[in-house]
Coordinates of N, CA and C in Angstrom, one line a residue:
Chain A
X1 N 95.1 -2.0 -72.0 CA 93.7 -2.1 -72.3 C 93.4 -3.6 -72.5
X2 N 92.4 -4.1 -71.7 CA 91.9 -5.4 -71.8 C 91.4 -5.7 -73.2
X3 N 91.6 -6.9 -73.7 CA 91.1 -7.2 -75.1 C 89.6 -7.3 -75.1
X4 N 89.0 -8.0 -74.2 CA 87.5 -8.1 -74.1 C 87.1 -7.7 -72.6
X5 N 86.3 -6.7 -72.5 CA 85.9 -6.3 -71.2 C 84.4 -6.5 -70.9
X6 N 84.2 -7.0 -69.7 CA 82.8 -7.2 -69.3 C 82.7 -6.7 -67.8
X7 N 81.6 -6.3 -67.4 CA 81.4 -6.0 -66.0 C 81.2 -7.3 -65.3
X8 N 82.0 -7.5 -64.2 CA 81.9 -8.8 -63.6 C 80.7 -9.1 -62.8
X9 N 79.9 -8.0 -62.5 CA 78.6 -8.2 -61.8 C 78.9 -8.4 -60.3
X10 N 77.9 -9.0 -59.6 CA 76.8 -9.7 -60.2 C 75.7 -8.7 -60.7
X11 N 75.0 -9.1 -61.7 CA 73.8 -8.5 -62.2 C 72.6 -9.2 -61.7
X12 N 71.8 -8.5 -60.8 CA 70.7 -9.2 -60.2 C 69.4 -8.7 -60.8
X13 N 68.6 -9.6 -61.3 CA 67.3 -9.3 -61.9 C 66.2 -10.2 -61.3
X14 N 65.0 -9.7 -61.2 CA 63.9 -10.6 -60.8 C 63.4 -11.5 -61.9
X15 N 62.9 -12.6 -61.5 CA 62.3 -13.5 -62.5 C 61.3 -12.8 -63.4
X16 N 61.4 -13.1 -64.7 CA 60.5 -12.5 -65.7 C 61.0 -11.2 -66.3
X17 N 62.1 -10.6 -65.7 CA 62.6 -9.3 -66.2 C 63.6 -9.6 -67.4
X18 N 64.0 -8.5 -68.0 CA 65.0 -8.5 -69.0 C 66.4 -8.3 -68.4
X19 N 67.3 -9.2 -68.7 CA 68.7 -9.0 -68.3 C 69.5 -8.5 -69.5
X20 N 70.3 -7.5 -69.2 CA 71.1 -6.9 -70.3 C 72.6 -7.0 -70.0
X21 N 73.3 -7.7 -70.8 CA 74.8 -8.0 -70.6 C 75.6 -7.3 -71.7
X22 N 76.7 -6.7 -71.3 CA 77.4 -5.9 -72.3 C 78.9 -6.3 -72.3
X23 N 79.5 -6.0 -73.5 CA 80.9 -6.4 -73.7 C 81.5 -5.5 -74.7
X24 N 82.7 -5.0 -74.5 CA 83.5 -4.3 -75.4 C 84.7 -5.0 -75.8
X25 N 85.2 -4.8 -77.0 CA 86.5 -5.5 -77.4 C 87.4 -4.5 -78.1
X26 N 88.7 -4.8 -78.1 CA 89.7 -3.8 -78.6 C 90.2 -4.1 -80.0
X27 N 90.1 -5.4 -80.4 CA 90.6 -5.8 -81.7 C 89.6 -5.5 -82.9
X28 N 89.9 -4.5 -83.7 CA 89.0 -4.1 -84.7 C 88.9 -5.1 -85.9
X29 N 89.9 -6.1 -85.9 CA 89.9 -7.1 -86.9 C 89.0 -8.3 -86.5
X30 N 88.4 -8.2 -85.3 CA 87.5 -9.3 -84.9 C 86.3 -9.5 -85.8
X31 N 86.0 -10.7 -86.1 CA 85.0 -11.0 -87.1 C 83.8 -11.8 -86.6
X32 N 84.1 -12.5 -85.5 CA 83.1 -13.4 -84.9 C 82.9 -13.1 -83.4
X33 N 81.7 -13.2 -83.0 CA 81.4 -12.8 -81.6 C 80.4 -13.8 -81.0
X34 N 80.7 -14.2 -79.8 CA 80.0 -15.3 -79.2 C 79.6 -14.9 -77.8
X35 N 78.5 -15.5 -77.4 CA 78.1 -15.5 -75.9 C 78.1 -17.0 -75.5
X36 N 78.8 -17.2 -74.4 CA 78.8 -18.5 -73.8 C 78.2 -18.4 -72.4
X37 N 77.5 -19.4 -72.0 CA 77.0 -19.5 -70.6 C 77.9 -20.5 -69.9
X38 N 78.3 -20.2 -68.6 CA 79.1 -21.1 -67.9 C 78.5 -21.2 -66.5
X39 N 78.0 -22.4 -66.1 CA 77.6 -22.6 -64.8 C 78.9 -23.0 -63.9
X40 N 78.8 -22.8 -62.7 CA 79.9 -23.0 -61.8 C 80.5 -24.4 -61.9
X41 N 81.8 -24.5 -62.2 CA 82.4 -25.8 -62.3 C 82.2 -26.5 -63.6
X42 N 81.5 -25.8 -64.5 CA 81.2 -26.5 -65.8 C 81.9 -25.8 -67.0
X43 N 81.8 -26.3 -68.1 CA 82.4 -25.8 -69.3 C 81.6 -24.7 -70.0
X44 N 82.1 -23.8 -70.8 CA 81.4 -22.9 -71.5 C 80.4 -23.5 -72.5
X45 N 79.2 -23.0 -72.5 CA 78.2 -23.6 -73.4 C 77.7 -22.4 -74.4
X46 N 77.8 -22.7 -75.7 CA 77.5 -21.6 -76.6 C 76.0 -21.4 -76.6
X47 N 75.6 -20.1 -76.5 CA 74.2 -19.8 -76.6 C 73.9 -18.8 -77.8
X48 N 74.9 -18.0 -78.2 CA 74.6 -17.1 -79.3 C 75.9 -16.8 -80.1
X49 N 75.7 -16.7 -81.4 CA 76.8 -16.2 -82.2 C 76.3 -15.1 -83.1
X50 N 77.1 -14.1 -83.4 CA 76.7 -13.0 -84.2 C 78.0 -12.5 -85.0
X51 N 77.7 -12.2 -86.3 CA 78.9 -11.9 -87.2 C 78.7 -10.6 -87.9
X52 N 77.5 -10.0 -87.9 CA 77.3 -8.8 -88.6 C 76.6 -7.8 -87.7
X53 N 76.7 -6.5 -88.0 CA 76.1 -5.5 -87.2 C 74.5 -5.7 -87.2
X54 N 74.0 -5.4 -86.0 CA 72.6 -5.5 -85.9 C 72.2 -6.4 -84.8
X55 N 71.0 -6.9 -84.8 CA 70.4 -7.8 -83.8 C 70.2 -9.2 -84.4
X56 N 70.4 -10.2 -83.5 CA 70.1 -11.6 -83.9 C 69.3 -12.2 -82.7
X57 N 68.2 -12.7 -83.0 CA 67.3 -13.2 -82.0 C 67.2 -14.8 -82.1
X58 N 67.2 -15.4 -80.9 CA 67.0 -16.8 -80.8 C 66.3 -17.1 -79.5
X59 N 65.0 -17.4 -79.7 CA 64.2 -17.6 -78.5 C 64.2 -16.4 -77.6
X60 N 64.5 -16.6 -76.3 CA 64.5 -15.5 -75.4 C 65.8 -14.7 -75.4
X61 N 66.7 -15.1 -76.3 CA 68.0 -14.4 -76.3 C 68.1 -13.5 -77.6
X62 N 68.7 -12.3 -77.4 CA 69.0 -11.4 -78.5 C 70.4 -10.9 -78.4
X63 N 71.2 -11.1 -79.4 CA 72.5 -10.6 -79.4 C 72.5 -9.3 -80.3
X64 N 73.3 -8.3 -79.9 CA 73.4 -7.1 -80.6 C 74.9 -6.8 -80.9
X65 N 75.2 -6.4 -82.1 CA 76.6 -6.1 -82.4 C 76.7 -4.7 -83.1
X66 N 77.7 -4.0 -82.6 CA 78.0 -2.7 -83.2 C 79.5 -2.6 -83.4
X67 N 79.9 -2.9 -84.6 CA 81.4 -3.0 -84.8 C 82.0 -1.6 -84.7
X68 N 81.3 -0.6 -85.1 CA 81.9 0.8 -85.1 C 82.2 1.2 -83.6
X69 N 81.4 0.8 -82.7 CA 81.6 1.1 -81.3 C 82.3 -0.1 -80.6
X70 N 82.6 -1.2 -81.3 CA 83.3 -2.3 -80.7 C 82.5 -2.8 -79.5
X71 N 81.2 -3.1 -79.7 CA 80.3 -3.3 -78.6 C 79.4 -4.5 -79.0
X72 N 79.3 -5.4 -78.0 CA 78.4 -6.6 -78.2 C 77.5 -6.7 -76.9
X73 N 76.3 -7.0 -77.1 CA 75.4 -7.2 -76.0 C 74.6 -8.4 -76.1
X74 N 74.0 -8.8 -75.0 CA 73.1 -10.0 -74.9 C 71.9 -9.6 -74.1
X75 N 70.7 -9.7 -74.6 CA 69.5 -9.5 -73.9 C 68.9 -10.8 -73.6
X76 N 68.5 -11.1 -72.4 CA 67.7 -12.3 -72.0 C 66.4 -11.8 -71.5
X77 N 65.3 -12.2 -72.3 CA 64.0 -11.8 -71.9 C 63.4 -12.9 -71.0
X78 N 62.4 -12.5 -70.2 CA 61.7 -13.4 -69.4 C 62.7 -14.3 -68.6
X79 N 63.6 -13.6 -67.9 CA 64.7 -14.3 -67.2 C 64.1 -15.3 -66.2
X80 N 64.8 -16.4 -66.2 CA 64.4 -17.5 -65.3 C 65.5 -17.8 -64.3
X81 N 65.2 -18.3 -63.1 CA 66.3 -18.7 -62.1 C 67.3 -19.6 -62.7
X82 N 66.9 -20.5 -63.7 CA 67.9 -21.3 -64.3 C 68.9 -20.6 -65.2
X83 N 68.6 -19.3 -65.5 CA 69.5 -18.5 -66.3 C 70.7 -18.0 -65.5
X84 N 70.6 -18.2 -64.2 CA 71.6 -17.7 -63.2 C 72.9 -18.5 -63.6
X85 N 73.9 -17.7 -64.0 CA 75.2 -18.3 -64.5 C 76.1 -17.2 -64.7
X86 N 77.3 -17.5 -65.2 CA 78.3 -16.5 -65.7 C 78.2 -16.5 -67.2
X87 N 78.1 -15.3 -67.8 CA 78.0 -15.2 -69.2 C 79.3 -14.6 -69.8
X88 N 79.9 -15.4 -70.6 CA 81.2 -15.1 -71.2 C 81.0 -14.5 -72.6
X89 N 81.6 -13.4 -72.8 CA 81.7 -12.8 -74.2 C 83.0 -13.2 -74.8
X90 N 83.0 -13.7 -76.0 CA 84.2 -14.1 -76.7 C 84.3 -13.6 -78.1
X91 N 85.4 -13.2 -78.6 CA 85.6 -12.7 -79.9 C 86.7 -13.5 -80.6
X92 N 86.7 -13.5 -81.9 CA 87.7 -14.2 -82.7 C 87.8 -13.6 -84.1
X93 N 89.0 -13.9 -84.7 CA 89.2 -13.6 -86.1 C 89.0 -14.9 -86.8
X94 N 87.8 -15.1 -87.3 CA 87.5 -16.3 -88.1 C 87.7 -17.5 -87.2
X95 N 88.5 -18.5 -87.7 CA 88.7 -19.8 -87.0 C 89.8 -19.7 -86.0
X96 N 90.3 -18.5 -85.8 CA 91.4 -18.4 -84.8 C 90.9 -18.4 -83.4
X97 N 91.8 -18.3 -82.4 CA 91.5 -18.4 -81.0 C 90.4 -17.5 -80.6
X98 N 89.7 -18.0 -79.6 CA 88.7 -17.2 -78.9 C 89.4 -16.4 -77.8
X99 N 89.0 -15.1 -77.8 CA 89.5 -14.3 -76.7 C 88.3 -14.0 -75.8
X100 N 88.4 -14.4 -74.5 CA 87.3 -14.3 -73.6 C 87.4 -13.1 -72.7
X101 N 86.2 -12.6 -72.3 CA 86.2 -11.6 -71.2 C 86.1 -12.4 -69.9
X102 N 86.1 -11.7 -68.8 CA 86.1 -12.3 -67.5 C 84.7 -12.8 -67.1
X103 N 83.7 -12.4 -67.9 CA 82.4 -12.9 -67.6 C 81.6 -12.0 -66.7
X104 N 80.3 -12.0 -66.9 CA 79.3 -11.3 -66.0 C 78.5 -12.3 -65.3
X105 N 78.5 -12.3 -64.0 CA 77.7 -13.2 -63.2 C 76.2 -12.6 -63.2
X106 N 75.3 -13.4 -63.6 CA 73.9 -13.1 -63.6 C 73.1 -13.9 -62.5
X107 N 72.4 -13.2 -61.7 CA 71.6 -13.8 -60.7 C 70.1 -13.5 -60.9
X108 N 69.3 -14.5 -61.1 CA 67.9 -14.2 -61.3 C 67.1 -14.8 -60.1
X109 N 66.5 -13.9 -59.4 CA 65.8 -14.2 -58.2 C 64.3 -14.6 -58.5
X110 N 63.8 -15.6 -57.8 CA 62.4 -16.0 -58.0 C 61.5 -15.0 -57.5
Chain B
X1 N 72.9 -34.7 -80.0 CA 73.8 -33.7 -80.6 C 75.2 -34.1 -80.4
X2 N 76.1 -34.1 -81.4 CA 77.5 -34.5 -81.2 C 78.1 -33.6 -80.1
X3 N 79.1 -34.2 -79.4 CA 79.7 -33.5 -78.4 C 81.2 -33.8 -78.4
X4 N 82.0 -32.9 -77.7 CA 83.4 -33.1 -77.5 C 83.5 -33.8 -76.2
X5 N 84.3 -34.9 -76.2 CA 84.5 -35.7 -75.0 C 85.9 -35.6 -74.5
X6 N 86.0 -35.3 -73.2 CA 87.3 -35.2 -72.6 C 87.5 -36.2 -71.4
X7 N 88.7 -36.7 -71.4 CA 89.1 -37.6 -70.3 C 90.5 -37.3 -69.8
X8 N 90.8 -37.5 -68.5 CA 89.8 -37.8 -67.4 C 89.0 -36.6 -67.0
X9 N 88.0 -36.7 -66.2 CA 87.3 -35.5 -65.8 C 88.1 -34.8 -64.7
X10 N 88.8 -35.6 -63.9 CA 89.6 -35.0 -62.8 C 90.9 -35.8 -62.8
X11 N 92.1 -35.1 -62.7 CA 93.4 -35.7 -62.6 C 94.1 -35.0 -61.5
X12 N 94.6 -35.9 -60.6 CA 95.4 -35.4 -59.5 C 96.8 -36.0 -59.7
X13 N 97.8 -35.1 -59.6 CA 99.2 -35.5 -60.0 C 100.1 -34.7 -59.0
X14 N 101.2 -35.4 -58.7 CA 102.3 -34.8 -57.9 C 103.1 -33.9 -58.8
X15 N 103.5 -32.8 -58.2 CA 104.3 -31.8 -58.9 C 105.6 -32.5 -59.5
X16 N 105.9 -32.1 -60.7 CA 107.0 -32.7 -61.4 C 106.7 -33.8 -62.3
X17 N 105.5 -34.4 -62.2 CA 105.0 -35.5 -63.0 C 104.5 -35.0 -64.3
X18 N 104.4 -35.9 -65.3 CA 103.8 -35.6 -66.6 C 102.3 -36.0 -66.6
X19 N 101.5 -35.2 -67.3 CA 100.1 -35.6 -67.4 C 99.7 -35.5 -68.9
X20 N 98.8 -36.3 -69.3 CA 98.2 -36.3 -70.7 C 96.7 -36.2 -70.6
X21 N 96.2 -35.1 -71.1 CA 94.8 -34.9 -71.2 C 94.3 -35.2 -72.6
X22 N 93.2 -35.9 -72.6 CA 92.7 -36.4 -73.9 C 91.3 -35.8 -74.3
X23 N 91.1 -35.7 -75.6 CA 89.9 -35.1 -76.1 C 89.6 -35.9 -77.4
X24 N 88.3 -36.2 -77.5 CA 87.8 -36.8 -78.7 C 86.9 -35.7 -79.4
X25 N 87.3 -35.1 -80.5 CA 86.6 -34.1 -81.1 C 85.3 -34.5 -81.7
X26 N 84.4 -33.6 -82.1 CA 83.3 -33.9 -82.9 C 83.8 -34.4 -84.3
X27 N 83.2 -35.4 -84.8 CA 83.8 -36.2 -85.9 C 84.1 -35.4 -87.1
X28 N 83.4 -34.5 -87.5 CA 83.7 -33.8 -88.8 C 84.4 -32.4 -88.6
X29 N 84.8 -32.2 -87.3 CA 85.5 -30.9 -87.0 C 87.0 -31.0 -87.4
X30 N 87.5 -29.9 -87.8 CA 88.9 -29.9 -88.3 C 89.8 -29.0 -87.5
X31 N 89.2 -28.2 -86.7 CA 90.0 -27.2 -85.9 C 89.9 -27.6 -84.4
X32 N 91.0 -27.7 -83.8 CA 91.1 -28.2 -82.4 C 91.8 -27.1 -81.5
X33 N 91.4 -27.0 -80.3 CA 91.9 -26.0 -79.4 C 92.0 -26.5 -78.0
X34 N 93.0 -26.0 -77.3 CA 93.0 -26.2 -75.8 C 93.0 -24.8 -75.2
X35 N 92.1 -24.7 -74.1 CA 92.0 -23.6 -73.3 C 92.2 -24.0 -71.8
X36 N 92.5 -23.1 -71.0 CA 92.6 -23.4 -69.5 C 91.9 -22.3 -68.8
X37 N 91.4 -22.6 -67.6 CA 90.7 -21.7 -66.7 C 91.2 -21.9 -65.3
X38 N 92.0 -21.1 -64.8 CA 92.4 -21.1 -63.4 C 91.2 -20.7 -62.6
X39 N 91.0 -21.3 -61.4 CA 89.9 -21.0 -60.6 C 89.7 -19.5 -60.3
X40 N 88.5 -19.1 -60.7 CA 88.1 -17.7 -60.5 C 88.6 -16.7 -61.5
X41 N 89.3 -17.3 -62.6 CA 89.8 -16.4 -63.6 C 89.2 -16.7 -65.0
X42 N 89.6 -15.9 -66.0 CA 88.9 -16.1 -67.3 C 89.5 -17.3 -68.0
X43 N 88.8 -17.7 -69.1 CA 89.2 -18.7 -69.9 C 90.3 -18.2 -70.8
X44 N 91.5 -18.9 -70.8 CA 92.6 -18.5 -71.6 C 93.0 -19.5 -72.7
X45 N 93.3 -18.9 -73.8 CA 93.7 -19.7 -75.0 C 95.1 -20.3 -74.8
X46 N 95.3 -21.6 -75.1 CA 96.6 -22.2 -75.0 C 97.2 -22.4 -76.4
X47 N 96.4 -23.2 -77.3 CA 97.0 -23.6 -78.5 C 95.8 -24.0 -79.5
X48 N 96.1 -23.8 -80.8 CA 95.1 -24.2 -81.8 C 95.9 -25.2 -82.7
X49 N 95.1 -26.1 -83.3 CA 95.7 -27.2 -84.1 C 94.9 -27.4 -85.3
X50 N 95.5 -27.4 -86.5 CA 94.8 -27.7 -87.7 C 95.7 -28.4 -88.7
X51 N 95.1 -29.3 -89.4 CA 95.9 -30.0 -90.5 C 97.2 -30.6 -89.9
X52 N 97.0 -31.2 -88.7 CA 98.1 -31.9 -88.0 C 99.3 -31.0 -87.6
X53 N 99.0 -29.8 -87.4 CA 100.1 -28.9 -86.9 C 99.5 -27.8 -86.1
X54 N 100.4 -27.2 -85.2 CA 100.0 -26.1 -84.4 C 99.8 -24.9 -85.3
X55 N 98.7 -24.2 -85.3 CA 98.5 -23.0 -86.1 C 98.7 -21.8 -85.3
X56 N 98.5 -21.8 -84.0 CA 98.8 -20.7 -83.1 C 99.0 -21.2 -81.7
X57 N 99.8 -20.5 -80.9 CA 100.0 -20.8 -79.5 C 100.2 -19.5 -78.7
X58 N 99.8 -19.6 -77.5 CA 99.9 -18.4 -76.6 C 101.3 -18.5 -75.9
X59 N 101.5 -17.4 -75.2 CA 102.8 -17.3 -74.4 C 102.8 -18.3 -73.2
X60 N 101.6 -18.8 -72.9 CA 101.5 -19.8 -71.8 C 102.0 -21.1 -72.3
X61 N 101.8 -21.4 -73.6 CA 102.1 -22.7 -74.2 C 103.6 -22.7 -74.5
X62 N 104.4 -23.0 -73.4 CA 105.9 -23.0 -73.6 C 106.3 -24.4 -73.8
X63 N 107.6 -24.7 -73.7 CA 108.2 -26.0 -73.9 C 107.7 -27.1 -73.0
X64 N 107.0 -26.7 -72.0 CA 106.4 -27.7 -71.0 C 105.2 -28.4 -71.6
X65 N 104.6 -27.8 -72.6 CA 103.4 -28.2 -73.2 C 103.6 -28.8 -74.6
X66 N 102.8 -29.8 -75.0 CA 102.8 -30.3 -76.4 C 101.4 -30.8 -76.7
X67 N 101.1 -30.9 -78.0 CA 99.8 -31.4 -78.4 C 100.1 -32.3 -79.6
X68 N 99.2 -33.3 -79.8 CA 99.3 -34.2 -80.9 C 97.9 -34.9 -81.1
X69 N 97.8 -35.4 -82.3 CA 96.7 -36.3 -82.7 C 97.3 -37.7 -83.0
X70 N 97.5 -38.5 -82.0 CA 98.3 -39.7 -82.1 C 97.6 -40.7 -83.1
X71 N 96.3 -40.8 -83.1 CA 95.7 -41.8 -83.9 C 94.6 -41.3 -84.9
X72 N 94.7 -40.0 -85.2 CA 93.7 -39.4 -86.1 C 92.4 -39.1 -85.5
X73 N 92.1 -39.5 -84.3 CA 90.9 -39.2 -83.6 C 91.1 -38.4 -82.3
X74 N 91.8 -39.0 -81.4 CA 92.1 -38.3 -80.2 C 93.0 -37.1 -80.4
X75 N 92.8 -36.1 -79.6 CA 93.6 -34.9 -79.6 C 94.1 -34.7 -78.1
X76 N 95.4 -34.7 -77.9 CA 96.0 -34.8 -76.6 C 96.8 -33.5 -76.3
X77 N 96.8 -33.2 -75.0 CA 97.6 -32.1 -74.4 C 98.5 -32.8 -73.4
X78 N 99.8 -32.7 -73.6 CA 100.8 -33.2 -72.6 C 101.4 -32.1 -71.9
X79 N 101.5 -32.2 -70.6 CA 102.1 -31.2 -69.7 C 103.3 -32.0 -69.0
X80 N 104.5 -31.5 -69.3 CA 105.6 -32.2 -68.6 C 106.0 -31.4 -67.4
X81 N 106.6 -32.1 -66.4 CA 107.2 -31.4 -65.2 C 106.1 -30.4 -64.6
X82 N 105.0 -31.0 -64.3 CA 103.9 -30.1 -63.8 C 104.3 -29.3 -62.6
X83 N 103.7 -28.1 -62.5 CA 104.0 -27.1 -61.5 C 102.6 -26.9 -60.7
X84 N 102.7 -26.4 -59.5 CA 101.5 -26.0 -58.8 C 100.6 -25.1 -59.6
X85 N 101.2 -24.2 -60.3 CA 100.4 -23.2 -61.0 C 99.7 -23.7 -62.3
X86 N 100.0 -25.0 -62.6 CA 99.3 -25.7 -63.7 C 97.9 -26.1 -63.3
X87 N 97.6 -26.1 -62.0 CA 96.3 -26.5 -61.5 C 95.2 -25.6 -62.1
X88 N 94.3 -26.2 -62.8 CA 93.3 -25.4 -63.6 C 92.3 -26.4 -64.2
X89 N 91.2 -25.9 -64.8 CA 90.4 -26.6 -65.7 C 90.9 -26.5 -67.1
X90 N 91.1 -27.6 -67.8 CA 91.6 -27.6 -69.1 C 90.4 -28.0 -70.1
X91 N 90.1 -27.1 -71.0 CA 89.0 -27.4 -71.9 C 89.5 -27.6 -73.3
X92 N 89.0 -28.6 -74.0 CA 89.2 -28.9 -75.4 C 88.0 -28.3 -76.1
X93 N 88.3 -27.7 -77.2 CA 87.2 -27.1 -78.1 C 87.5 -27.5 -79.5
X94 N 86.5 -27.7 -80.3 CA 86.6 -28.0 -81.7 C 85.7 -27.2 -82.5
X95 N 86.1 -27.0 -83.8 CA 85.3 -26.2 -84.7 C 85.2 -26.9 -86.1
X96 N 84.1 -26.6 -86.7 CA 83.9 -27.2 -88.1 C 84.6 -26.3 -89.1
X97 N 84.7 -26.8 -90.3 CA 85.3 -26.1 -91.4 C 84.4 -24.9 -91.7
X98 N 85.0 -23.8 -92.1 CA 84.3 -22.5 -92.3 C 84.8 -21.5 -91.2
X99 N 85.2 -20.4 -91.7 CA 85.9 -19.5 -90.9 C 85.1 -18.9 -89.7
X100 N 83.8 -18.9 -89.8 CA 83.0 -18.3 -88.7 C 82.3 -19.4 -87.8
X101 N 82.7 -20.6 -88.0 CA 82.0 -21.6 -87.2 C 82.3 -21.5 -85.7
X102 N 81.4 -21.6 -84.8 CA 81.7 -21.5 -83.4 C 82.4 -22.7 -82.9
X103 N 83.1 -22.5 -81.8 CA 83.8 -23.6 -81.1 C 82.9 -24.2 -80.1
X104 N 83.0 -25.5 -80.0 CA 82.2 -26.3 -79.1 C 83.1 -26.9 -78.0
X105 N 82.8 -26.7 -76.8 CA 83.7 -27.1 -75.7 C 83.3 -28.5 -75.1
X106 N 84.3 -29.2 -74.7 CA 84.1 -30.4 -73.9 C 83.9 -30.0 -72.5
X107 N 83.6 -31.0 -71.6 CA 83.3 -30.8 -70.2 C 84.5 -30.4 -69.4
X108 N 85.7 -30.6 -69.9 CA 86.9 -30.2 -69.2 C 87.5 -31.3 -68.4
X109 N 88.8 -31.1 -68.1 CA 89.5 -31.9 -67.1 C 90.0 -31.0 -66.0
X110 N 89.6 -31.3 -64.8 CA 90.1 -30.6 -63.7 C 91.5 -31.1 -63.3
X111 N 92.5 -30.4 -63.4 CA 93.9 -30.8 -63.1 C 94.3 -30.2 -61.8
X112 N 94.6 -31.1 -60.8 CA 95.1 -30.7 -59.5 C 96.5 -31.1 -59.3
X113 N 97.4 -30.2 -59.1 CA 98.8 -30.5 -58.9 C 99.1 -30.4 -57.4
X114 N 99.6 -31.4 -56.8 CA 99.9 -31.4 -55.3 C 101.4 -31.2 -55.1

């Protein structure tokens, strides 16, 4: 069983739509959950962090965490072509290593 | 905004040679990490470093690899006797004190082994 699973995509949405990205993880001891955005050839860029069950909103981004289901999601509202990238889900136990999923490629068409 | 700085941005090396990748962490960060990403694959953890010692390492981080903070500021990854399969992007990440602080990544070093 993979530690962090994501659908590789691509997920295609039209400009202005809501993009929904999902992630499941296997380690029930995970305490910290992150979404990073990675453009091709670039480094991961932190866009959201979430630590407790429920929703966390930051601008157009909403992260959702359900520890019982071992499920993390990211919603991007009013998607823009500049949001086209690979979105990496990462989990960790506190300050320990990040375990990444393979990423979901998002394509936002004008 | 403070950032993690990595040098060089691209390193081309002959197989069997040694390379040193350098990272300047964000100044008040205490946790340091190296990750690598082979082209088309996921980001993989190599090693974490805290209080001047390795706190965790992956099975990838064998005797070929070493890390140190030679001058209290730079954080380096040394790869000895490089192999073709070491070709990858290497990312340094650092984290602030506090168990849930997120890790911030540098721009990476693209290592190409010929």
